């Protein structure tokens, strides 16, 4: 790639770079690393949040203190959701270097081969399983080393968990008794089975994308990183994206020019928000808000898909869970010593430790449910653990039909957008929710758990009819933090970007983050987002080769 001459533009800019990346999260950190590897180009990465060098980001269990903390989380709220019986949910999104990889559950999950083959069948060439597997491997440093399915020398560390709970072992045995096999690895293309999640940690500490990709790249003189700087909008000259208007904290707004490309990596909430504030979106909607329409693109902000986790919970006796262990001074002291001396134990916990992938009914071609099983129970993240021993068997529909939206409320960039997930709005999703709760009861009823006398208290054993179970699911469910699809890739009328992630109808503007997924993957979405950025880096590099 050779250096480009500055664009010929009438726009007055305060600074110019070859590439400008908006968002210092999962995708942005990798892109900053890969694009700045060419010393002949200049790269700017803009992040609204600050440094990730914080104690509770480093300590894995710190997600409990990071979600809902405005220093590192946008602290969004959803609209009141009819499918959740009118409830509004907290909607954490990282506002810090590393983005959601700095505050998430650290679970390394690719999804199923059929997810990506489905993307390709939708007309997105180059995104099938065989196409994307090399990009997963490229950045991966797997604890078992290089193999046909895993990478051994990349920056993205994948580790085994450093803890064990008797109740989780029993739950795994119960799954096996219920016909769900134990497997060693969820990341082979077919994840049906029960196993412990692999995690993005290193030596018992969180491993985020800022550590993995950004920090090494910041030693390069051609990479500039601005933190505490919020992006307002993209400036177009005709159909060409030329510059950005940004607002440094405590300073005057700036206009930053891009000689080659602007890349939005602000996530499934931030990227459609910036596009709409730039006048790129549904023209009728934008005009009603007083936003000048620059490019009518009706799919912007539509197609929001998320995994809704139904948090079924069971009291137990005769076995310790985190509820009782953390309640005593001795228990807390042991947890601190285990972590301080050995980097093991409860403080290294991801939010969920044991995973299960299975079918809600046998008509399914592949697993359509995912369990996140936890040796604890609480009313909601951020609230105290219950005073009794219990475990939670959260289950989510991996391929929900319900679709929501993310749209700006006004022309003011400081206003949080309206997030409307529309959970359980599709009748098929309500049926899967009921089936999932029945399946959970079937697993818990197995012999392996009987000695602990599990007693269902969420949603409650008396609820049994399909519609009653679906309604109860609306009461006890929450997001599992996987919003995708709001700038979907494709060629249909609702598509926002093409298979090279270029915004339809414009030049010099791409979107590279989870918002481009045309359909949600079958599992946690952080590492698929990293794969998208890895492939996008190749696409961008190839496009500018001379």
C-alpha positions as a printed NumPy array, in Angstrom:
array([[  0.   ,   0.   ,   0.   ],
       [  1.463,   3.346,  -0.93 ],
       [  0.653,   6.714,   0.545],
       [ -2.18 ,   8.636,  -1.07 ],
       [ -2.226,  12.344,  -1.809],
       [ -4.618,  14.425,   0.283],
       [ -8.101,  14.572,  -1.201],
       [ -9.077,  17.624,  -3.181],
       [-11.837,  19.055,  -1.057],
       [-13.353,  22.378,  -0.181],
       [-13.764,  21.254,   3.428],
       [-11.585,  23.009,   5.962],
       [-10.042,  20.434,   8.296],
       [ -8.059,  20.7  ,  11.512],
       [ -6.123,  17.511,  10.749],
       [ -5.952,  14.891,   8.02 ],
       [ -5.102,  11.198,   8.027],
       [ -5.263,   8.449,   5.426],
       [ -7.643,   6.327,   7.503],
       [ -9.886,   7.486,  10.336],
       [-11.385,   4.77 ,  12.574],
       [-14.329,   5.764,  14.762],
       [-14.447,   3.59 ,  17.88 ],
       [-11.64 ,   2.087,  19.922],
       [-13.476,  -1.118,  20.751],
       [-13.115,  -4.706,  19.611],
       [-13.072,  -3.989,  15.872],
       [-11.371,  -0.609,  16.089],
       [ -8.359,  -1.847,  18.056],
       [ -7.664,  -4.635,  15.558],
       [ -8.106,  -2.305,  12.57 ],
       [ -5.75 ,   0.243,  14.104],
       [ -3.13 ,  -2.482,  14.45 ],
       [ -3.509,  -3.959,  10.988],
       [ -3.817,  -0.724,   8.984],
       [ -0.932,   1.02 ,  10.767],
       [  1.339,  -1.937,   9.991],
       [  2.027,  -0.119,   6.715],
       [  4.429,   2.693,   7.686],
       [  3.463,   4.661,   4.582],
       [ -0.065,   5.439,   5.762],
       [ -1.37 ,   7.494,   8.669],
       [ -4.137,   6.186,  10.893],
       [ -6.269,   7.971,  13.472],
       [ -8.458,   6.074,  15.924],
       [-11.086,   8.069,  17.832],
       [-12.582,   6.759,  21.086],
       [-15.289,   8.461,  23.15 ],
       [-14.086,   6.81 ,  26.361],
       [-10.728,   6.71 ,  28.095],
       [ -7.957,   4.329,  29.039],
       [ -8.596,   0.688,  29.874],
       [ -5.857,   0.698,  32.515],
       [ -8.275,   0.216,  35.389],
       [ -8.163,  -2.354,  38.195],
       [-11.651,  -3.777,  37.638],
       [-11.079,  -4.13 ,  33.91 ],
       [ -8.002,  -6.234,  34.578],
       [ -9.663,  -8.487,  37.182],
       [-12.089, -10.829,  35.391],
       [-14.921, -10.602,  37.913],
       [-14.746,  -6.828,  37.516],
       [-17.513,  -6.926,  34.924],
       [-19.804,  -6.643,  37.96 ],
       [-18.354,  -3.186,  38.641],
       [-17.848,  -2.065,  35.043],
       [-21.352,  -2.611,  33.702],
       [-23.359,   0.402,  34.78 ],
       [-20.249,   2.467,  35.535],
       [-20.414,   5.626,  33.351],
       [-16.621,   5.83 ,  33.365],
       [-16.465,   2.781,  31.06 ],
       [-20.059,   2.063,  29.968],
       [-22.424,   4.138,  27.822],
       [-25.147,   3.079,  30.293],
       [-27.872,   2.839,  27.68 ],
       [-31.451,   1.873,  28.503],
       [-33.876,   0.186,  26.144],
       [-37.34 ,   1.449,  25.438],
       [-40.082,  -0.194,  27.466],
       [-40.484,  -3.554,  25.741],
       [-43.902,  -5.196,  25.31 ],
       [-42.274,  -8.643,  25.09 ],
       [-40.752,  -8.048,  28.515],
       [-44.144,  -7.033,  29.9  ],
       [-43.273,  -3.346,  29.719],
       [-39.853,  -3.553,  31.319],
       [-36.864,  -1.475,  30.203],
       [-33.409,  -3.048,  30.383],
       [-29.96 ,  -1.68 ,  31.051],
       [-27.958,  -2.114,  27.847],
       [-24.216,  -2.035,  28.615],
       [-21.824,  -1.006,  25.835],
       [-18.136,  -0.335,  26.36 ],
       [-17.08 ,   3.328,  26.43 ],
       [-13.37 ,   2.727,  26.93 ],
       [-10.37 ,   1.511,  24.952],
       [-11.107,  -2.108,  24.139],
       [-14.84 ,  -1.335,  24.052],
       [-17.041,  -4.237,  25.045],
       [-13.997,  -6.535,  25.288],
       [-13.052,  -4.477,  28.364],
       [-16.322,  -5.061,  30.22 ],
       [-17.824,  -8.25 ,  28.751],
       [-17.931, -11.859,  29.922],
       [-14.676, -12.839,  28.132],
       [-16.236, -15.926,  26.507],
       [-14.495, -17.046,  23.32 ],
       [-17.176, -18.282,  20.957],
       [-17.271, -18.424,  17.174],
       [-20.768, -19.749,  16.547],
       [-21.634, -22.495,  14.087],
       [-20.34 , -23.113,  10.571],
       [-23.926, -22.894,   9.33 ],
       [-24.168, -19.293,  10.594],
       [-21.532, -18.112,   8.155],
       [-22.655, -20.391,   5.349],
       [-26.041, -18.738,   5.854],
       [-24.457, -15.304,   5.41 ],
       [-22.948, -16.472,   2.129],
       [-26.277, -17.908,   0.987],
       [-27.806, -14.465,   1.554],
       [-25.486, -13.186,  -1.185],
       [-22.52 , -12.145,   0.934],
       [-19.656, -13.739,  -0.956],
       [-16.508, -14.39 ,   1.058],
       [-18.291, -14.837,   4.398],
       [-18.891, -18.617,   4.489],
       [-17.344, -20.785,   7.194],
       [-14.428, -21.857,   5.015],
       [-13.807, -18.191,   4.18 ],
       [-13.853, -16.868,   7.749],
       [-12.081, -19.696,   9.6  ],
       [ -8.62 , -18.465,   8.51 ],
       [ -9.445, -15.046,   9.977],
       [-10.489, -16.539,  13.312],
       [ -7.213, -18.453,  13.347],
       [ -5.068, -15.506,  12.263],
       [ -5.591, -13.51 ,  15.448],
       [ -5.977, -16.487,  17.818],
       [ -3.479, -17.749,  20.384],
       [ -5.188, -20.931,  21.587],
       [ -4.037, -22.738,  24.736],
       [ -3.712, -25.986,  22.747],
       [ -1.65 , -24.313,  20.04 ],
       [ -1.864, -24.412,  16.254],
       [ -4.201, -26.958,  14.628],
       [ -6.573, -27.26 ,  11.692],
       [ -9.192, -25.388,  13.7  ],
       [ -7.199, -23.1  ,  15.976],
       [ -4.436, -20.549,  15.724],
       [ -1.391, -20.667,  17.931],
       [  0.521, -17.455,  17.345],
       [ -1.987, -14.619,  17.206],
       [ -2.657, -11.784,  19.613],
       [ -6.105, -12.913,  20.854],
       [ -5.409, -15.157,  23.843],
       [ -7.814, -18.056,  24.418],
       [ -7.449, -19.829,  27.765],
       [ -9.101, -22.472,  29.887],
       [-10.95 , -21.313,  32.978],
       [ -9.162, -21.535,  36.331],
       [-11.955, -22.682,  38.605],
       [-14.277, -25.563,  39.358],
       [-17.65 , -25.801,  41.081],
       [-19.295, -29.016,  42.23 ],
       [-22.733, -27.795,  41.171],
       [-21.504, -27.12 ,  37.628],
       [-19.969, -30.587,  37.349],
       [-23.307, -32.026,  38.427],
       [-25.18 , -29.923,  35.882],
       [-22.865, -31.184,  33.124],
       [-23.552, -34.762,  34.239],
       [-27.289, -34.036,  34.211],
       [-27.046, -32.756,  30.641],
       [-25.324, -35.972,  29.619],
       [-28.077, -37.98 ,  31.301],
       [-30.613, -35.894,  29.349],
       [-28.931, -36.84 ,  26.065],
       [-26.641, -33.843,  25.555],
       [-23.064, -35.077,  25.033],
       [-19.995, -33.712,  26.76 ],
       [-17.578, -32.176,  24.253],
       [-14.109, -30.616,  24.639],
       [-14.495, -27.564,  22.388],
       [-17.392, -25.34 ,  21.317],
       [-15.399, -23.779,  18.468],
       [-15.154, -26.491,  15.817],
       [-18.101, -25.366,  13.687],
       [-20.656, -27.561,  15.486],
       [-21.1  , -26.521,  19.108],
       [-23.854, -28.921,  20.205],
       [-22.953, -30.359,  23.609],
       [-21.914, -29.366,  27.127],
       [-18.499, -28.025,  28.101],
       [-16.744, -25.263,  29.994],
       [-16.428, -22.02 ,  28.084],
       [-12.999, -20.987,  26.868],
       [-12.167, -17.411,  27.81 ],
       [-10.152, -14.438,  26.623],
       [ -7.784, -14.299,  29.567],
       [ -4.053, -14.461,  30.123],
       [ -2.571, -15.72 ,  33.394],
       [ -5.938, -15.353,  35.094],
       [ -6.473, -11.737,  33.978],
       [ -8.811, -10.244,  31.368],
       [ -7.291, -10.086,  27.893],
       [ -9.01 ,  -7.329,  25.928],
       [ -8.389,  -5.954,  22.447],
       [ -6.595,  -2.882,  23.778],
       [ -3.919,  -5.116,  25.315],
       [ -3.836,  -7.512,  22.391],
       [ -3.856,  -5.183,  19.399],
       [ -3.818,  -1.497,  20.26 ],
       [ -1.049,  -1.156,  22.806],
       [  1.623,  -2.808,  20.609],
       [  0.529,  -0.688,  17.627],
       [  0.662,   2.583,  19.595],
       [  4.453,   2.361,  19.46 ],
       [  4.2  ,   3.201,  15.748],
       [  4.609,   6.836,  14.78 ],
       [  1.933,   6.596,  12.073],
       [ -0.865,   5.677,  14.514],
       [ -2.626,   8.411,  16.481],
       [ -5.216,   7.661,  19.17 ],
       [ -7.619,  10.276,  20.497],
       [ -9.554,   9.34 ,  23.632],
       [-12.423,  11.195,  25.317],
       [-13.475,  12.381,  21.86 ],
       [-17.026,  11.792,  20.645],
       [-17.847,  11.68 ,  16.959],
       [-20.845,  13.709,  15.873],
       [-21.183,  13.082,  12.144],
       [-19.589,  12.242,   8.813],
       [-19.267,  15.02 ,   6.244],
       [-19.985,  14.115,   2.64 ],
       [-18.877,  15.864,  -0.518],
       [-21.355,  14.586,  -3.053],
       [-21.31 ,  10.809,  -2.526],
       [-17.802,  10.776,  -1.031],
       [-17.184,  10.636,   2.728],
       [-14.524,  13.261,   3.341],
       [-14.331,  14.179,   7.014],
       [-15.731,  13.847,  10.524],
       [-16.925,  16.364,  13.069],
       [-15.649,  15.353,  16.514],
       [-15.888,  16.786,  20.012],
       [-12.901,  16.384,  22.373],
       [-13.897,  16.487,  26.025],
       [-13.427,  20.003,  27.33 ],
       [-12.293,  21.332,  23.943],
       [-13.596,  22.872,  20.747],
       [-15.068,  20.657,  18.069],
       [-12.755,  19.627,  15.248],
       [-13.11 ,  18.584,  11.647],
       [-10.868,  15.659,  10.724],
       [-10.257,  14.764,   7.098],
       [ -9.791,  11.261,   5.708],
       [ -7.683,  10.985,   2.563],
       [ -8.69 ,   7.369,   1.944],
       [-11.497,   6.064,   4.145],
       [-13.595,   6.656,   7.226],
       [-14.352,   3.407,   9.064],
       [-17.189,   3.339,  11.584],
       [-16.473,   0.789,  14.317],
       [-18.718,   2.302,  16.954],
       [-20.815,  -0.841,  17.415],
       [-24.413,  -1.812,  16.818],
       [-25.639,   1.237,  18.737],
       [-23.023,   3.846,  17.869],
       [-22.544,   3.207,  14.148],
       [-26.206,   3.642,  13.097],
       [-26.422,   6.659,  15.406],
       [-23.493,   8.357,  13.652],
       [-24.868,   7.494,  10.211],
       [-28.268,   8.994,  11.024],
       [-26.716,  12.138,  12.529],
       [-24.793,  12.426,   9.247],
       [-28.039,  12.416,   7.274],
       [-27.534,   8.815,   6.153],
       [-30.652,   6.778,   6.828],
       [-34.381,   6.745,   6.248],
       [-35.113,  10.15 ,   4.772],
       [-38.615,  10.529,   6.15 ],
       [-37.502,   9.629,   9.673],
       [-34.529,  12.02 ,   9.566],
       [-36.478,  14.971,   8.164],
       [-39.007,  14.599,  10.987],
       [-36.137,  15.071,  13.451],
       [-34.693,  18.093,  11.673],
       [-31.703,  16.221,  10.234],
       [-30.728,  17.212,   6.701],
       [-30.885,  14.132,   4.478],
       [-27.592,  13.484,   2.701],
       [-28.221,   9.909,   1.542],
       [-31.512,   8.027,   1.815],
       [-30.703,   4.537,   3.135],
       [-33.755,   3.093,   4.927],
       [-32.04 ,   0.091,   6.521],
       [-29.871,   2.137,   8.877],
       [-30.763,   1.247,  12.46 ],
       [-33.149,  -1.554,  11.498],
       [-32.66 ,  -5.345,  11.868],
       [-31.515,  -5.189,  15.507],
       [-31.121,  -8.747,  16.78 ],
       [-30.027,  -9.814,  20.25 ],
       [-29.886, -12.91 ,  22.424],
       [-32.422, -12.712,  25.246],
       [-31.392, -14.882,  28.188],
       [-34.144, -16.463,  30.247],
       [-32.726, -16.632,  33.772],
       [-34.249, -19.761,  35.317],
       [-32.923, -20.254,  38.856],
       [-32.98 , -23.081,  41.399],
       [-32.31 , -23.227,  45.128],
       [-30.052, -26.09 ,  46.226],
       [-28.85 , -27.639,  49.471],
       [-25.819, -29.688,  50.451],
       [-23.502, -27.859,  48.041],
       [-21.713, -24.52 ,  48.117],
       [-22.394, -21.832,  45.539],
       [-20.968, -18.337,  45.228],
       [-23.993, -17.037,  47.147],
       [-22.805, -18.56 ,  50.419],
       [-19.053, -18.553,  49.725],
       [-18.982, -14.797,  49.173],
       [-21.228, -14.135,  52.158],
       [-18.608, -15.105,  54.745],
       [-15.417, -13.26 ,  55.626],
       [-13.46 , -16.53 ,  55.38 ],
       [-14.908, -17.218,  51.937],
       [-14.027, -13.763,  50.666],
       [-10.522, -14.031,  52.121],
       [ -9.951, -17.351,  50.364],
       [-11.182, -15.891,  47.09 ],
       [ -8.749, -12.987,  47.438],
       [ -5.834, -15.292,  48.308],
       [ -6.586, -17.681,  45.454],
       [ -6.523, -14.776,  43.051],
       [ -3.627, -12.851,  44.57 ],
       [ -1.297, -15.844,  44.916],
       [ -2.409, -18.235,  42.179],
       [ -4.584, -16.191,  39.777],
       [ -7.257, -18.836,  40.274],
       [-10.716, -19.133,  41.767],
       [-13.846, -17.012,  41.899],
       [-12.227, -13.687,  41.015],
       [-11.181, -15.125,  37.648],
       [-14.79 , -16.07 ,  36.885],
       [-16.424, -15.128,  33.646],
       [-20.112, -14.299,  34.255],
       [-20.894, -17.82 ,  33.017],
       [-18.602, -20.806,  33.326],
       [-20.439, -23.833,  31.958],
       [-22.056, -23.798,  28.545],
       [-24.619, -26.   ,  26.85 ],
       [-25.756, -25.942,  23.229],
       [-28.803, -28.038,  22.359],
       [-32.055, -28.156,  20.412],
       [-35.377, -26.903,  21.708],
       [-36.998, -29.7  ,  19.69 ],
       [-35.733, -32.462,  17.443],
       [-36.964, -30.777,  14.254],
       [-34.003, -28.392,  14.479],
       [-31.107, -28.971,  12.092],
       [-28.595, -27.736,  14.688],
       [-28.492, -26.458,  18.251],
       [-30.736, -23.424,  18.615],
       [-30.38 , -22.909,  22.382],
       [-27.401, -21.807,  24.461],
       [-27.149, -22.124,  28.236],
       [-24.942, -19.983,  30.429],
       [-24.85 , -21.859,  33.738],
       [-23.691, -20.029,  36.855],
       [-23.048, -21.205,  40.453],
       [-24.915, -18.182,  41.798],
       [-28.209, -16.327,  41.684],
       [-29.207, -12.689,  41.927],
       [-32.077, -10.478,  40.838],
       [-29.979,  -8.65 ,  38.2  ],
       [-26.322,  -7.939,  37.46 ],
       [-25.086,  -5.283,  39.836],
       [-27.466,  -6.363,  42.611],
       [-26.519,  -8.499,  45.635],
       [-26.381, -12.292,  45.467],
       [-29.234, -14.11 ,  47.143],
       [-28.797, -15.193,  50.765],
       [-29.394, -18.881,  49.952],
       [-27.398, -21.301,  47.8  ],
       [-28.658, -21.495,  44.223],
       [-27.599, -21.794,  40.612],
       [-28.86 , -20.061,  37.486],
       [-29.395, -21.847,  34.182],
       [-29.816, -18.982,  31.736],
       [-30.983, -20.112,  28.308],
       [-31.257, -18.09 ,  25.107],
       [-32.73 , -18.609,  21.655],
       [-29.686, -18.486,  19.371],
       [-31.634, -17.54 ,  16.247],
       [-34.48 , -15.241,  17.268],
       [-36.921, -14.081,  14.612],
       [-37.809, -10.91 ,  16.528],
       [-36.211,  -7.742,  15.168],
       [-35.836,  -4.35 ,  16.736],
       [-34.243,  -1.013,  15.914],
       [-31.805,   1.692,  17.004],
       [-32.634,   5.272,  15.96 ],
       [-31.623,   8.768,  16.998],
       [-34.147,  10.716,  19.019],
       [-32.973,  14.139,  17.836],
       [-30.287,  15.914,  15.824],
       [-28.189,  16.299,  18.993],
       [-25.272,  13.83 ,  19.131],
       [-25.313,  13.97 ,  22.927],
       [-28.762,  12.347,  23.1  ],
       [-28.677,   8.581,  23.549],
       [-30.512,   6.784,  20.73 ],
       [-33.774,   4.934,  21.194],
       [-33.065,   1.201,  21.487],
       [-36.101,  -1.003,  20.886],
       [-35.131,  -4.711,  20.784],
       [-38.738,  -5.984,  20.446],
       [-37.893,  -9.186,  22.296],
       [-40.355, -12.082,  21.99 ],
       [-42.405, -10.172,  19.422],
       [-42.298, -13.098,  16.98 ],
       [-44.679, -15.945,  17.895],
       [-41.943, -18.49 ,  17.079],
       [-39.68 , -16.908,  19.706],
       [-42.386, -17.214,  22.361],
       [-42.731, -20.913,  21.533],
       [-38.967, -21.445,  21.786],
       [-38.958, -19.628,  25.155],
       [-41.594, -22.015,  26.528],
       [-39.801, -25.061,  25.117],
       [-36.495, -23.857,  26.579],
       [-37.924, -23.561,  30.079],
       [-39.4  , -27.062,  29.845],
       [-36.061, -28.423,  28.642],
       [-34.311, -26.718,  31.571],
       [-36.676, -28.469,  33.976],
       [-35.928, -31.771,  32.261],
       [-32.181, -31.34 ,  32.759],
       [-32.553, -30.308,  36.396],
       [-34.758, -33.342,  37.059],
       [-31.929, -35.748,  36.161],
       [-30.353, -38.033,  38.777],
       [-27.037, -36.149,  38.794],
       [-28.639, -33.136,  40.482],
       [-31.149, -34.929,  42.691],
       [-28.894, -35.096,  45.772],
       [-28.867, -31.278,  45.887],
       [-32.689, -31.116,  45.953],
       [-33.022, -28.369,  43.322],
       [-36.091, -26.195,  43.834],
       [-37.188, -23.907,  41.   ],
       [-37.947, -20.379,  42.158],
       [-37.689, -18.635,  38.776],
       [-40.027, -18.655,  37.008],
       [-41.76 , -21.082,  39.402],
       [-42.887, -24.705,  39.026],
       [-46.601, -23.899,  38.82 ],
       [-46.273, -22.116,  35.473],
       [-46.731, -24.626,  32.662],
       [-48.885, -23.49 ,  29.734],
       [-46.942, -22.243,  26.69 ],
       [-48.274, -18.693,  26.794],
       [-47.856, -18.486,  30.566],
       [-44.242, -19.649,  30.249],
       [-43.582, -17.091,  27.5  ],
       [-45.08 , -14.357,  29.654],
       [-42.987, -15.493,  32.622],
       [-39.912, -15.445,  30.376],
       [-40.648, -11.776,  29.755],
       [-40.495, -11.192,  33.512],
       [-37.202, -12.987,  34.233],
       [-35.209, -12.392,  31.038],
       [-32.507,  -9.875,  30.245],
       [-30.117,  -9.134,  27.431],
       [-26.952, -11.166,  27.225],
       [-25.306,  -8.173,  25.552],
       [-25.165,  -9.385,  21.917],
       [-26.821,  -6.633,  19.802],
       [-26.016,  -7.009,  16.099],
       [-27.357,  -6.271,  12.651],
       [-28.25 ,  -2.555,  12.639],
       [-26.069,  -1.854,   9.562],
       [-26.601,  -5.238,   7.954],
       [-24.503,  -6.585,   5.111],
       [-26.332,  -7.578,   1.946],
       [-28.014,  -6.48 ,  -1.265],
       [-31.661,  -6.223,  -0.217],
       [-33.562,  -3.004,   0.433],
       [-32.719,  -3.059,   4.142],
       [-28.993,  -3.656,   3.645],
       [-26.621,  -0.862,   4.669],
       [-23.243,  -2.229,   3.529],
       [-22.083,  -4.561,   0.776],
       [-19.97 ,  -7.696,   1.228],
       [-16.852,  -5.491,   1.409],
       [-18.558,  -3.526,   4.219],
       [-18.772,  -0.355,   2.076],
       [-21.859,   1.76 ,   2.725],
       [-24.218,   1.36 ,  -0.223],
       [-24.235,   4.336,  -2.57 ],
       [-21.246,   6.079,  -1.008],
       [-17.474,   5.934,  -1.365],
       [-14.825,   6.295,   1.326],
       [-17.095,   5.004,   4.107],
       [-17.264,   1.53 ,   5.641],
       [-18.833,   0.023,   8.728],
       [-16.777,  -2.644,  10.505],
       [-18.334,  -4.005,  13.699],
       [-21.134,  -6.304,  14.891],
       [-23.753,  -4.098,  13.263],
       [-22.908,  -5.543,   9.816],
       [-23.973,  -9.092,  10.716],
       [-26.918,  -9.972,   8.465],
       [-28.029, -12.571,  11.039],
       [-26.846, -13.165,  14.587],
       [-24.283, -15.89 ,  15.227],
       [-25.054, -18.955,  17.367],
       [-23.272, -17.816,  20.507],
       [-21.379, -14.922,  22.04 ],
       [-20.58 , -12.237,  19.501],
       [-17.294, -10.628,  20.573],
       [-14.866, -12.889,  18.718],
       [-17.025, -12.991,  15.56 ],
       [-16.779,  -9.192,  15.618],
       [-13.002,  -9.505,  15.833],
       [-13.058, -11.866,  12.841],
       [-15.107,  -9.326,  10.879],
       [-12.459,  -6.69 ,  11.589],
       [ -9.653,  -9.074,  10.619],
       [-11.261,  -9.78 ,   7.255],
       [-12.136,  -6.11 ,   6.763],
       [ -8.485,  -5.155,   7.289],
       [ -7.566,  -7.457,   4.403],
       [-10.34 ,  -6.042,   2.216],
       [ -9.24 ,  -2.466,   2.91 ],
       [ -5.581,  -3.236,   2.338],
       [ -6.309,  -4.975,  -0.959],
       [ -8.506,  -2.094,  -2.116],
       [ -5.634,   0.4  ,  -1.707],
       [ -2.813,  -1.685,  -3.109],
       [ -1.067,  -0.133,  -6.09 ]])
